[in-house]
C-alpha positions as a printed NumPy array, in Angstrom:
array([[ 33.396, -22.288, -16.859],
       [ 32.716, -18.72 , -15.738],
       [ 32.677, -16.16 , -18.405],
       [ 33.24 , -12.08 , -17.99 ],
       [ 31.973,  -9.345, -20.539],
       [ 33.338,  -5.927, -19.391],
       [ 32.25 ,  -2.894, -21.212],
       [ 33.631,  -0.525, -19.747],
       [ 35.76 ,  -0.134, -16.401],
       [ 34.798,   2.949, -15.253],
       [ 32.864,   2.892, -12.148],
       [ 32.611,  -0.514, -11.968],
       [ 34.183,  -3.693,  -9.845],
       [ 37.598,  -4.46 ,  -9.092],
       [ 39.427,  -7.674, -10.634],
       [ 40.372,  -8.704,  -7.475],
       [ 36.744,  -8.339,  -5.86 ],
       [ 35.331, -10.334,  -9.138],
       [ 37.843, -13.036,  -8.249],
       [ 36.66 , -13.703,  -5.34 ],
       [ 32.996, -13.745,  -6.261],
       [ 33.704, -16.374,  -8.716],
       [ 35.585, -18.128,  -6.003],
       [ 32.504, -18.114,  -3.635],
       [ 29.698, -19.094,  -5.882],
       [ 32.126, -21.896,  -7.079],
       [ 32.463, -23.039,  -4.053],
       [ 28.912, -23.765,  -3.337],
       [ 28.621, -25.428,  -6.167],
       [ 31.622, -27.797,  -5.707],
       [ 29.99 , -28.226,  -2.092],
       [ 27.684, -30.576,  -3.637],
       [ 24.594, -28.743,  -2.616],
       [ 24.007, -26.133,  -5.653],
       [ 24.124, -28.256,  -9.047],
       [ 24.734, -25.151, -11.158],
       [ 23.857, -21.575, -11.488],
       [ 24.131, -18.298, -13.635],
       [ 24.795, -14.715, -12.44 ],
       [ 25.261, -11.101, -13.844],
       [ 26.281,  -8.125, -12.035],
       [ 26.798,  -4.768, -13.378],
       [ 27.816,  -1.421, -12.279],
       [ 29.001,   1.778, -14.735],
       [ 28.199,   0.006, -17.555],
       [ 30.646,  -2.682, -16.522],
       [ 28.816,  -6.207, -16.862],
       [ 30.006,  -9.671, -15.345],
       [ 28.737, -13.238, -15.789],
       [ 29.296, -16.185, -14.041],
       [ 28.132, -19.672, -15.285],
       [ 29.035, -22.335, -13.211],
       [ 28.357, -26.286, -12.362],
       [ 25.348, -28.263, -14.738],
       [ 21.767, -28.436, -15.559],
       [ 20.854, -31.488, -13.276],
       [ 22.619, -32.057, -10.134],
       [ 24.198, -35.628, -11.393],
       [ 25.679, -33.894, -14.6  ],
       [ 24.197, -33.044, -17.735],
       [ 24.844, -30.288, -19.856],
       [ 26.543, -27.151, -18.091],
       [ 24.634, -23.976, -16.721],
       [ 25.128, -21.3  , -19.735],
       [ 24.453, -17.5  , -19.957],
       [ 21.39 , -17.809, -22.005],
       [ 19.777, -21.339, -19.246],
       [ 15.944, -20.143, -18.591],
       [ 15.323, -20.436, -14.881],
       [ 11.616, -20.712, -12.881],
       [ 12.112, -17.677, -11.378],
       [  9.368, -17.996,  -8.737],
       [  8.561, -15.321,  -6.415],
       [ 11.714, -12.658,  -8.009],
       [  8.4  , -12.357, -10.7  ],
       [  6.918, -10.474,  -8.141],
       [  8.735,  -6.979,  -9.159],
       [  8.635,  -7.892, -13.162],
       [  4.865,  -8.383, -13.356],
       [  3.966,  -5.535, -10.826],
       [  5.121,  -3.346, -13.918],
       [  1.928,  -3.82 , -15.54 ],
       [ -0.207,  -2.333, -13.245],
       [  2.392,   1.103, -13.237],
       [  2.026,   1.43 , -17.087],
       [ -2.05 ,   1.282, -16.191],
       [ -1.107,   3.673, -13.37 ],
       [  0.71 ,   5.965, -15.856],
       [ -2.08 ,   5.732, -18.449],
       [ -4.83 ,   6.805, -15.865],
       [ -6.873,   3.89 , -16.989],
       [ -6.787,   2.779, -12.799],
       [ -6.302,   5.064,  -9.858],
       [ -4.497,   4.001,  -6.804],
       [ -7.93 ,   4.761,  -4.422],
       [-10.179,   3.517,  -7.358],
       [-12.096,   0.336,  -6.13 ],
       [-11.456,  -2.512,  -7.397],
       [-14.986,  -4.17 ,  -7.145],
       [-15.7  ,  -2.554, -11.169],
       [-13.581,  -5.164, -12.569],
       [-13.191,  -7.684,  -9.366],
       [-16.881,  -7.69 ,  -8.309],
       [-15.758, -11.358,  -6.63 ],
       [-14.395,  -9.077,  -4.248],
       [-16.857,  -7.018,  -3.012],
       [-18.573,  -6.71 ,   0.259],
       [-15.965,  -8.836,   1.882],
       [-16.57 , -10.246,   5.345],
       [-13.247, -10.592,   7.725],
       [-12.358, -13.244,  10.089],
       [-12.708, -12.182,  13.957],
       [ -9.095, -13.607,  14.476],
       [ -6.507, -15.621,  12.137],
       [ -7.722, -18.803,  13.655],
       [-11.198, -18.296,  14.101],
       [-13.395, -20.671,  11.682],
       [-14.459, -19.517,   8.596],
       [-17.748, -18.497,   9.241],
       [-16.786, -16.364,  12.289],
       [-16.678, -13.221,  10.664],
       [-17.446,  -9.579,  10.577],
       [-17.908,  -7.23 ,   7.596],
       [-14.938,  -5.437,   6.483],
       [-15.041,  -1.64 ,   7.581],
       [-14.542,  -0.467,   3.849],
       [-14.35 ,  -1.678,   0.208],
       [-10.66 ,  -2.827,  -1.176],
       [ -8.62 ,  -0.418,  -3.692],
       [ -6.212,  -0.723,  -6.495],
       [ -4.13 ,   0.385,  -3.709],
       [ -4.234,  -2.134,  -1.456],
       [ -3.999,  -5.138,  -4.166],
       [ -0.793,  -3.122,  -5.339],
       [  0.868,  -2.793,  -1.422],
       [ -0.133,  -6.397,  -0.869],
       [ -2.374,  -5.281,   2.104],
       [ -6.024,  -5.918,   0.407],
       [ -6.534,  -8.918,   3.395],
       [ -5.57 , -11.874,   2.04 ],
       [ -2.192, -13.786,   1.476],
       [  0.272, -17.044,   2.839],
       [  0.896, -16.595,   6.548],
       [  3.479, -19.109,   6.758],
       [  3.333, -18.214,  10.699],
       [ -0.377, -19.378,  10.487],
       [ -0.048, -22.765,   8.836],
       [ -2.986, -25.181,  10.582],
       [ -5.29 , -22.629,  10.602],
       [ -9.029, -23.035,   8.817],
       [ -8.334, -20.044,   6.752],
       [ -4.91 , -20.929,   5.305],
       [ -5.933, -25.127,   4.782],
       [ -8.901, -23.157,   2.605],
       [ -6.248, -21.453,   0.671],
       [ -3.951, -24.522,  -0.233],
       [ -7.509, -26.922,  -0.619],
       [ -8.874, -24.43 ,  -2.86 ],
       [ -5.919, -24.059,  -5.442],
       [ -5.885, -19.943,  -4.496],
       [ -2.318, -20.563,  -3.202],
       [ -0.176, -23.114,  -5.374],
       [  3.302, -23.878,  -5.962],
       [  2.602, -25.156,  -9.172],
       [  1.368, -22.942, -12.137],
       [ -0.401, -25.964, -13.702],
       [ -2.458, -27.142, -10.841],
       [ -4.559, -23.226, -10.239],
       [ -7.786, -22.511, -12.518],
       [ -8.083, -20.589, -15.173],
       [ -8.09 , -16.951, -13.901],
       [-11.52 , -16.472, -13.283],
       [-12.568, -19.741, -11.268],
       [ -9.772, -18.682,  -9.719],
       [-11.054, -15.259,  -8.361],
       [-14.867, -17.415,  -8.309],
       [-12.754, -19.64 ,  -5.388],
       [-10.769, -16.488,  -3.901],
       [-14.261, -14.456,  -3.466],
       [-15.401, -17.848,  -1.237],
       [-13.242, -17.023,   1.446],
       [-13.272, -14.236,   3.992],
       [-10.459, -11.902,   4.332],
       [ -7.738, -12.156,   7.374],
       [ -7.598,  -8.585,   7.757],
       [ -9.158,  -5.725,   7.392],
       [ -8.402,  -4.057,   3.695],
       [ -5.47 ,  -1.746,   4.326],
       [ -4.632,  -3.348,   7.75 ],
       [ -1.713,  -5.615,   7.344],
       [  0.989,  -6.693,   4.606],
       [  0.324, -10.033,   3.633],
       [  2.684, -12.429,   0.841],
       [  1.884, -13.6  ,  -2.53 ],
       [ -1.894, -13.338,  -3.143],
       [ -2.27 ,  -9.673,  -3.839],
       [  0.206, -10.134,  -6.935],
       [ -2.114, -13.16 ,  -8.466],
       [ -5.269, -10.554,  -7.587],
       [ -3.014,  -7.855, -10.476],
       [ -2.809, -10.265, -12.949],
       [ -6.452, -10.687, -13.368],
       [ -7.008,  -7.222, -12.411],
       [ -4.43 ,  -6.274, -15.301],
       [ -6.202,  -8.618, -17.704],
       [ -9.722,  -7.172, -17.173],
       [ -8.612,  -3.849, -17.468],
       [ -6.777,  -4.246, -20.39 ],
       [ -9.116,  -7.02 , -22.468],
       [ -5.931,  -8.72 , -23.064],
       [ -4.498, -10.981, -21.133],
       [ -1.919, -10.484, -18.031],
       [  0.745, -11.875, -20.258],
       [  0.022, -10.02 , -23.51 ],
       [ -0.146,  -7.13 , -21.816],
       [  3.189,  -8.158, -20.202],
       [  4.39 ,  -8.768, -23.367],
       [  3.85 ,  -5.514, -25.254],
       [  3.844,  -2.822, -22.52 ],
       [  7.179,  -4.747, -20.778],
       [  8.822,  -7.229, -22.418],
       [  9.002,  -6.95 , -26.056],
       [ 10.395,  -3.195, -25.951],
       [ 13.097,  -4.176, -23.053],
       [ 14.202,  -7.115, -25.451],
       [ 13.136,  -9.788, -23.059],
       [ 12.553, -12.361, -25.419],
       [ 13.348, -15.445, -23.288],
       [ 10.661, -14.182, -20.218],
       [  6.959, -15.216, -20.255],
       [  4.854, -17.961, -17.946],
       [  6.109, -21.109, -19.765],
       [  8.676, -22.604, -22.238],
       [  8.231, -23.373, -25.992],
       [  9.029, -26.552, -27.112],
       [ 12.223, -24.7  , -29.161],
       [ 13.654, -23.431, -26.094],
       [ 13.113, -26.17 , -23.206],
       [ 16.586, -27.395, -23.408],
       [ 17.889, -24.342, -21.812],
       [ 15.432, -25.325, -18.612],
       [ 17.38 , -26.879, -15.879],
       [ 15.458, -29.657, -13.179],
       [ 14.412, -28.012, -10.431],
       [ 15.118, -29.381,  -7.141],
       [ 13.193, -29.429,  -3.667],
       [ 16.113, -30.968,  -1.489],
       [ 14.598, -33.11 ,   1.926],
       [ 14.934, -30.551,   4.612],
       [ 16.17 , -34.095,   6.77 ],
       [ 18.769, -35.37 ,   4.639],
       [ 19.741, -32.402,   1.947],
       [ 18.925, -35.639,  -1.024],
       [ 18.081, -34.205,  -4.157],
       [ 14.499, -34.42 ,  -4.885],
       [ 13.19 , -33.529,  -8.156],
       [ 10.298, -30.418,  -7.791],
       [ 10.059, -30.013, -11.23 ],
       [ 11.192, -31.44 , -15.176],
       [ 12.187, -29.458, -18.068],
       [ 10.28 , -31.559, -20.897],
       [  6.921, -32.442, -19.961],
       [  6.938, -30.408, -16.998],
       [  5.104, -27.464, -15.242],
       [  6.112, -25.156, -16.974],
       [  6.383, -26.701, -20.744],
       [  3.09 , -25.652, -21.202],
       [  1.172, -22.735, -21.355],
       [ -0.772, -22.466, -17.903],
       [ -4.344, -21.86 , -17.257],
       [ -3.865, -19.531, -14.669],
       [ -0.597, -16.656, -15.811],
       [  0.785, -15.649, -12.013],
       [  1.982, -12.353, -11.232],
       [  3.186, -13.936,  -7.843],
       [  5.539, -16.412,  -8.713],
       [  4.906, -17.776, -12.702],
       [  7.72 , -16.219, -14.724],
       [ 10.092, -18.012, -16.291],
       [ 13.445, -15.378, -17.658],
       [ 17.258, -15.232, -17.622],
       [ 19.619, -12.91 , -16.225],
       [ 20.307, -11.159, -19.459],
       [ 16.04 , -10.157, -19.427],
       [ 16.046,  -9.668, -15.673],
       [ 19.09 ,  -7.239, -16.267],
       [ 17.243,  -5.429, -18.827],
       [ 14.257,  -4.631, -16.564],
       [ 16.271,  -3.729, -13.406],
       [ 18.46 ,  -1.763, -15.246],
       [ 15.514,   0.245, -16.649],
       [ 14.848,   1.06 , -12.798],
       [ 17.574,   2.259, -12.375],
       [ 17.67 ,   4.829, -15.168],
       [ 14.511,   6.085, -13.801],
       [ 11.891,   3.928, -16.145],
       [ 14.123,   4.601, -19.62 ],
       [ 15.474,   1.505, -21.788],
       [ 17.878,   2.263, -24.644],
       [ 16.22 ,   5.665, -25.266],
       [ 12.864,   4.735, -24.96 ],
       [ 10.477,   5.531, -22.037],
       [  8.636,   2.033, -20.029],
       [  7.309,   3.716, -17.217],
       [  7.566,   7.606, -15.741],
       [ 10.046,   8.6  , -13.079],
       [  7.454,   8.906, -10.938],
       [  6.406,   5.191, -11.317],
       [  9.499,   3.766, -10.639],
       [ 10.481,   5.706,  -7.615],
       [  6.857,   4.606,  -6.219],
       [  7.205,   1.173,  -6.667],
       [ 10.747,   1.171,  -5.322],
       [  9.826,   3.168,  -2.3  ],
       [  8.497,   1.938,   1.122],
       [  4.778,   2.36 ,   0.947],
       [  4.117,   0.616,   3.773],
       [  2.975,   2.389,   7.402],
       [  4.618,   1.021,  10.282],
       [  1.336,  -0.586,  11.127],
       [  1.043,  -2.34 ,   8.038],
       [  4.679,  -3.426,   8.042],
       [  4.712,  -5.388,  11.475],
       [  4.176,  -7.951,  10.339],
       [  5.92 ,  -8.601,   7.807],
       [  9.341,  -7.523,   9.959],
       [  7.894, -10.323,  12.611],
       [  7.624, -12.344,  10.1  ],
       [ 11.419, -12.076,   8.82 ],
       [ 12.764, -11.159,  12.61 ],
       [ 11.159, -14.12 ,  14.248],
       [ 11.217, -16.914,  11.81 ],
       [ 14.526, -16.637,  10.369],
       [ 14.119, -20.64 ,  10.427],
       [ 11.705, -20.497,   7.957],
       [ 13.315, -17.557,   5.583],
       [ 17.063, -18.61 ,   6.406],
       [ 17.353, -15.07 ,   6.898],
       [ 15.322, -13.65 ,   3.625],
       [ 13.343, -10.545,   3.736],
       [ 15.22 ,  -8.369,   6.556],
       [ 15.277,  -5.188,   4.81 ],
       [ 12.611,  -3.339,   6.386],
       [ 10.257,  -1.77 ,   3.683],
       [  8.018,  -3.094,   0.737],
       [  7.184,  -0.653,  -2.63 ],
       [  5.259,  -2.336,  -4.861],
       [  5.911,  -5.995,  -5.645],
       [  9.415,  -5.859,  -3.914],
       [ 11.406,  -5.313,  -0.699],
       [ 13.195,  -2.021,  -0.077],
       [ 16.134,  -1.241,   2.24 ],
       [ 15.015,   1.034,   4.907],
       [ 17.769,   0.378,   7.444],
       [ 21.542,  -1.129,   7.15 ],
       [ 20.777,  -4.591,   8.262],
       [ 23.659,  -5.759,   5.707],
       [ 25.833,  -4.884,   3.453],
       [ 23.512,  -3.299,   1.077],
       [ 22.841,   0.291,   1.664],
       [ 19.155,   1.843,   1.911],
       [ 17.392,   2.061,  -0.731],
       [ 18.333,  -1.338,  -2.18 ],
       [ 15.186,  -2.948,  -3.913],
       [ 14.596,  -6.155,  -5.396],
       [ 13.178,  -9.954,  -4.071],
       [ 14.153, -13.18 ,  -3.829],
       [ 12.489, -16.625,  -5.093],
       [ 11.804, -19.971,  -3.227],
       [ 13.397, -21.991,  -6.377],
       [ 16.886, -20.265,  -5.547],
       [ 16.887, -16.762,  -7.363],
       [ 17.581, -13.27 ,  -6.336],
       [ 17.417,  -9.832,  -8.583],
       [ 18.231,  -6.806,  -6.323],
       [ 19.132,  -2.949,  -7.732],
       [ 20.856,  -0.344,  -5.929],
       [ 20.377,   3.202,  -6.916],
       [ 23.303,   4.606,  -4.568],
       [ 26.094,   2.765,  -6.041],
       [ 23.953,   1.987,  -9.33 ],
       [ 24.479,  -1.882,  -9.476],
       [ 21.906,  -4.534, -10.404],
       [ 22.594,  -8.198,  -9.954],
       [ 20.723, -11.529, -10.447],
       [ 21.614, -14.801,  -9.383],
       [ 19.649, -17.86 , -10.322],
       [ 19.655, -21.493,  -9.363],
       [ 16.658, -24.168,  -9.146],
       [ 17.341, -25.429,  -6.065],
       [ 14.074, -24.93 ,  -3.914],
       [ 14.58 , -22.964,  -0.052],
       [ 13.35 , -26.442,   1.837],
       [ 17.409, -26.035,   2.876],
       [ 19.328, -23.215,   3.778],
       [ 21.738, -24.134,   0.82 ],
       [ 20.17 , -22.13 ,  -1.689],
       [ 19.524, -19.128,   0.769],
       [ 22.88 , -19.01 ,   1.914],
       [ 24.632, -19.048,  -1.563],
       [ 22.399, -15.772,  -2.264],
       [ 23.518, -14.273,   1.03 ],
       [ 27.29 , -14.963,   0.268],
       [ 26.299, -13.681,  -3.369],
       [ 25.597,  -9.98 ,  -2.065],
       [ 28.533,  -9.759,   0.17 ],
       [ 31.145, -10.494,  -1.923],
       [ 29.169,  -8.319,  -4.689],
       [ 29.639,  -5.168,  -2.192],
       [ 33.114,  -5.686,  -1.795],
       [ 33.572,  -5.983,  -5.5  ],
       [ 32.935,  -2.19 ,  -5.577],
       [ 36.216,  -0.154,  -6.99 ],
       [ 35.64 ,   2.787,  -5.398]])
């Protein structure tokens, strides 16, 4: 069943153009390959939400509004908003170094190429900055273009990169295992994936005395009424958790990643990820986007300044930095199905900085490798989110978000 909320009609989507969404998500999941998924999309204070197919991919109880979904790497721009309330607060400074409360990384030594063994290295030219962890270009992070390589087997073998929250160390054997490995890059060299957000949530924890999600939790979520988002699922609540699915990349067969009881994430985890550990729904996603969009404000109330948001949803990236992360999305579109073409990175998220789609510049937002995508666009101001738990080991998943957006933008009534 899909179901549709409209508040108001002004500015918003077209019936016809909402139609026809609902027709192409429910086609991918009567395809076979998408058990079930949830979506909101809103625009001029109209809101729609679809709910469509079931919980497991052989039945089960049917996706609803209110299903809690892994949301994997879309945490990325959620948990980035920590570090802009410390930003805000003066209590860091983007050219501060970090080496006060992350001594583990200080006087880092740098590999003399990406393949060179780990002891071939040379000392990096300067010390890393908030400002590097919080551009994602402090020297370290997944290079899926560099699997096989000493420095990324380290990574995996060391539990500094892992798919599963319950598997990494607490946070600080964590940084103890990060601080044994050399960097790839200079500080401030290159954009590199998924580390640098881990390296905020301990950052924001030892700044704060609290930890990353408490601080999450009063500075974020509690005053944007996000009540179902955090790093795991109470006991109360895990019903609403769908299986997650890694499908063989060979066959398409459904292979479970992850359960709902008894399962990664029914348990509070010993290491809280910035990078990829939040578990939400589209209603709490919606809240937080939404606040972007009205410049940092939520019912009223200020969550971060202007200034903050329009930072973090800016291209702060040189062109030097960026390279390669466009290589990466340009030349390996087998590996992203296509992800991650839109030409900029603010903090924690992609930004549009050419029309490479259908989305105008500007657009900001991320997607996540268990099927989820949260994108905001302050031209035609409309947010969506589209969750499903089927893992991108398939282009299923990828291409359901792709058809997702362009039906979205034709939706548009005016």
């Amino acid at each position: 069943m899909s179901k549709t909320t409209l508040t108001d009609q002004h500015g918003g989507f077209s019936e016809a153009g909402l139609s026809r969404l609902h027709d192409v998500l429910a086609r991918h999941v009567d395809s076979g390959k998408i058990p079930g998924l949830v979506a909101l999309v809103s625009r001029g204070g109209q809101t729609h939400v679809e709910a469509l197919g079931t919980m497991r991919h052989d039945g089960g109880a049917p996706m609803r509004r209110d299903t809690i979904f892994r949301m994997a790497s879309t945490s990325k721009p959620v948990t980035m908003a920590a570090a802009m309330v410390l930003l805000d607060e003066c209590r860091i400074r983007l050219d501060d170094l970090v080496e006060p409360w992350l001594p583990e990384l200080a006087d880092r030594q740098v590999l003399k190429q990406i393949d060179s063994p780990l002891d071939d290295t040379v000392p990096a030219r300067r010390p890393i900055t908030v400002r590097d962890v919080l551009t994602s270009t402090f020297g370290l992070g997944v290079d899926l273009t560099s699997m096989g390589t000493p420095i990324m087997d380290a990574i995996f073998e060391r539990g500094v990169f892992s798919q599963s929250a319950q598997e990494a160390p607490g946070p600080d054997e964590w940084m103890r295992r990060l601080g044994t490995l050399p960097l790839m890059h200079q500080p401030g060299e290159r954009w590199q994936y998924q580390i640098s957000n881990d390296v905020l949530g301990v950052l924001v924890a030892r700044v704060t005395g609290q930890s990353f999600e408490a601080f999450l939790r009063e500075r974020i979520f509690d005053p944007l009424g996000m009540k179902d988002t955090g790093f795991h699922v109470p006991a109360d609540k895990i019903d609403r958790l769908p299986t997650s699915y890694v499908p063989d990349p060979q066959t398409g067969e459904f292979t479970v990643w992850d359960e709902a009881a008894g399962g990664q994430y029914s348990q509070p985890p010993t290491f809280q990820s910035g990078g990829g550990g939040l578990v939400s729904t589209v209603d709490d996603y919606h809240a937080y986007f939404q606040m972007l969009l009205n410049g940092g404000t939520h019912a009223g109330e200020r969550i971060l300044s202007r200034p903050a948001v329009e930072l973090m949803t800016t291209n702060c990236l040189t062109p030097e930095q960026n390279a390669a992360r466009s290589a990466m999305a340009r030349d390996n579109v087998h590996i992203s199905f296509g992800q991650g073409q839109h030409g900029g990175w603010g903090y924690g998220m992609a930004v549009r900085t050419y029309r490479g789609d259908y989305a105008p510049i500007g657009q900001f937002g991320w997607d996540g490798g268990t099927g989820t995508t949260t994108y905001a666009d302050p031209h035609n101001q409309l947010a969506g989110t589209l969750l499903t738990q089927v893992g991108m080991s398939t282009p299923d998943s990828a291409r359901l978000i792709h058809d997702f957006w362009t039906t979205l933008y034709q939706a548009i009534d005016n």
